[in-house]
CSV table of C-alpha atoms in Angstrom, one decimal:
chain,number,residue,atom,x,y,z
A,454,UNK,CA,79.9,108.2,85.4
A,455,UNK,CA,82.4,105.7,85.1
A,456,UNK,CA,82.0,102.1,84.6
A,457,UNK,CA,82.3,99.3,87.7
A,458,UNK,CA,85.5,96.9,86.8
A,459,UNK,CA,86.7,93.7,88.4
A,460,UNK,CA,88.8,95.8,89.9
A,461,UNK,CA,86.7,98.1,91.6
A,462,UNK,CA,85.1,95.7,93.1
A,463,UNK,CA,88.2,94.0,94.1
A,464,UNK,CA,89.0,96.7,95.9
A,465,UNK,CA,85.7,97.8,97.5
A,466,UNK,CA,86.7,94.3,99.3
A,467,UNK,CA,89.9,95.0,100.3
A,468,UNK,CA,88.4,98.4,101.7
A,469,UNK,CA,85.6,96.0,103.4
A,470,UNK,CA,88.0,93.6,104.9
A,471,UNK,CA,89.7,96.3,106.3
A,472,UNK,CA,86.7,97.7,107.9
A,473,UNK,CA,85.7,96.0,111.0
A,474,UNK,CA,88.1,94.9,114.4
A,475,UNK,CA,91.6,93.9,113.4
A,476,UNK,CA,92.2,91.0,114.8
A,477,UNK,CA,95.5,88.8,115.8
A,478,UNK,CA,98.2,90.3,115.5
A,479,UNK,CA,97.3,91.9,112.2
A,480,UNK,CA,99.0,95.3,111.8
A,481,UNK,CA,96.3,98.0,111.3
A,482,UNK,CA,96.0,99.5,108.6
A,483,UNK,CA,93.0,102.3,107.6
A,484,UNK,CA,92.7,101.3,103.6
A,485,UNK,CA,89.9,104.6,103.1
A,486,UNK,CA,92.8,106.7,103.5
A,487,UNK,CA,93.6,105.7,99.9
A,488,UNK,CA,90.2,105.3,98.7
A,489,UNK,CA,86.9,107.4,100.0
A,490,UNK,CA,85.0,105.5,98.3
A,491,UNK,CA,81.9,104.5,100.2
A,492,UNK,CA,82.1,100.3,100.6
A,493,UNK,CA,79.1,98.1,99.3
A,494,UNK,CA,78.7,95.5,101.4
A,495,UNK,CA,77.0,93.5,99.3
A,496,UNK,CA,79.2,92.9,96.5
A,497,UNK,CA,82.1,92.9,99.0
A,498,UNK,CA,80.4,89.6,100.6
A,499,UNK,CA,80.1,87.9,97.6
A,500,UNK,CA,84.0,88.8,96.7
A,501,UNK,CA,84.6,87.9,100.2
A,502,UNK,CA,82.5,84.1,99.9
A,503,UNK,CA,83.9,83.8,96.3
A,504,UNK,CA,87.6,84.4,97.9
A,505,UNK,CA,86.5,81.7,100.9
A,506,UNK,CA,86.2,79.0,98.3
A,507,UNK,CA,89.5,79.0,96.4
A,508,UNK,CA,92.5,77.0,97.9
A,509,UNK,CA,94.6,78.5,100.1
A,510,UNK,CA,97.3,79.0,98.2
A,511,UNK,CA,95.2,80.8,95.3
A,512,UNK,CA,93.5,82.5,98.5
A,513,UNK,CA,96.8,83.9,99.6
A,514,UNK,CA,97.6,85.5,95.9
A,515,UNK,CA,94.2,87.6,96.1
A,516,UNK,CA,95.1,88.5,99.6
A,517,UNK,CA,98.4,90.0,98.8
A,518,UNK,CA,97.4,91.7,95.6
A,519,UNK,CA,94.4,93.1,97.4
A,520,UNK,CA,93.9,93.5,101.3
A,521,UNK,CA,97.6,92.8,102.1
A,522,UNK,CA,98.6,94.6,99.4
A,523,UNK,CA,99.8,98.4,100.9
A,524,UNK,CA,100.1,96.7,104.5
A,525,UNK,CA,102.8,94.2,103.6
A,526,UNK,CA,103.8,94.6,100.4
A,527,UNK,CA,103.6,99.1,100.1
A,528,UNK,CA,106.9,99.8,99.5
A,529,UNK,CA,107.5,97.4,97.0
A,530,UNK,CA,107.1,97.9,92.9
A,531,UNK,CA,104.9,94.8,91.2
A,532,UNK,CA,107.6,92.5,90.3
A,533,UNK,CA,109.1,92.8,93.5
A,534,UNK,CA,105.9,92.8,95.5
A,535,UNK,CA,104.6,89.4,93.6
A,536,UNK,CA,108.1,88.1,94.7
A,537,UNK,CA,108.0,88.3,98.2
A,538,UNK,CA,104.1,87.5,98.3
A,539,UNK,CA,105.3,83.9,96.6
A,540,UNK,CA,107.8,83.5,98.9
A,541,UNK,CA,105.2,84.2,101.5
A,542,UNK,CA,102.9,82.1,100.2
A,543,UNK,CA,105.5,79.1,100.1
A,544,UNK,CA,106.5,79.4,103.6
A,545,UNK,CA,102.9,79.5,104.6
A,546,UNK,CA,101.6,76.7,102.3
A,547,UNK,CA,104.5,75.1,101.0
A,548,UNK,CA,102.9,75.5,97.6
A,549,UNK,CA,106.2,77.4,95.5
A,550,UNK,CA,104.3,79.1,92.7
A,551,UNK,CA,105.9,80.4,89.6
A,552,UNK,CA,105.9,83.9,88.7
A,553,UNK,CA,103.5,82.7,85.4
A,554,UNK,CA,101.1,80.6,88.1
A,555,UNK,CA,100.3,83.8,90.4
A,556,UNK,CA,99.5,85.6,87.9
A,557,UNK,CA,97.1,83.4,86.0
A,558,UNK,CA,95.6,82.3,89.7
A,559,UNK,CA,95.4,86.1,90.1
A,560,UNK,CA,93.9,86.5,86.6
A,561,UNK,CA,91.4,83.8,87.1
A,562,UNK,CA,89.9,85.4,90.0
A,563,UNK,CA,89.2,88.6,88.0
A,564,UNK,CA,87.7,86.9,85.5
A,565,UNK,CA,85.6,85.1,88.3
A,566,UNK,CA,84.8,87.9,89.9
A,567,UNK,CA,84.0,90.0,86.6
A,568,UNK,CA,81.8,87.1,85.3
A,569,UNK,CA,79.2,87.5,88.6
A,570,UNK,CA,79.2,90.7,89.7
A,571,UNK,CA,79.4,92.5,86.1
């Protein structure tokens, strides 16, 4: 059996966040149909209270990496995909990250997450 990563679990919370009602005017979208998967709730509430407490702007680069990730960003390749999530990010927060600061927000997190869950 294979070994839980930081990712795993960072995707068990995308899954989990994608679980219940949508609400707004958030575009469905049923994230098991990539992964079967079964979701553990507990770990995804911690990723989930863990993600809560960052700023939004940090917040935001998890979101479109992870949950947002196929529902916004799909069709897009990495570079281009971290591109338009800052751009996104800016409008929405007018914090402008770099290319260099998403990544090491979205590094951090990881790490983070690896550090209490692993």
């Amino acid at each position: 059996m294979r070994e839980i990563t930081a990712e795993d679990l960072l995707w068990n919370w995308a899954r989990w966040c994608w679980s219940g009602e949508t609400v707004g005017n958030m575009t469905p979208y049923v994230s098991w149909e990539d992964d079967h998967r079964p979701i553990n709730h507990e770990h995804a509430q911690i990723v989930d209270e863990m993600h809560r407490g960052l700023p939004h702007h940090e917040g935001m680069v998890i979101t479109a990496e992870y949950p947002q990730k196929n529902a916004m960003f799909g069709e897009l390749h990495a570079r281009a995909r971290q591109e338009s999530a800052r751009r996104w990010i800016g409008q929405v927060t007018d914090v402008w990250l770099t290319e260099h600061e998403y990544l090491l927000y979205l590094g951090l997190f990881k790490n983070q997450v690896e550090r209490r869950l692993l």
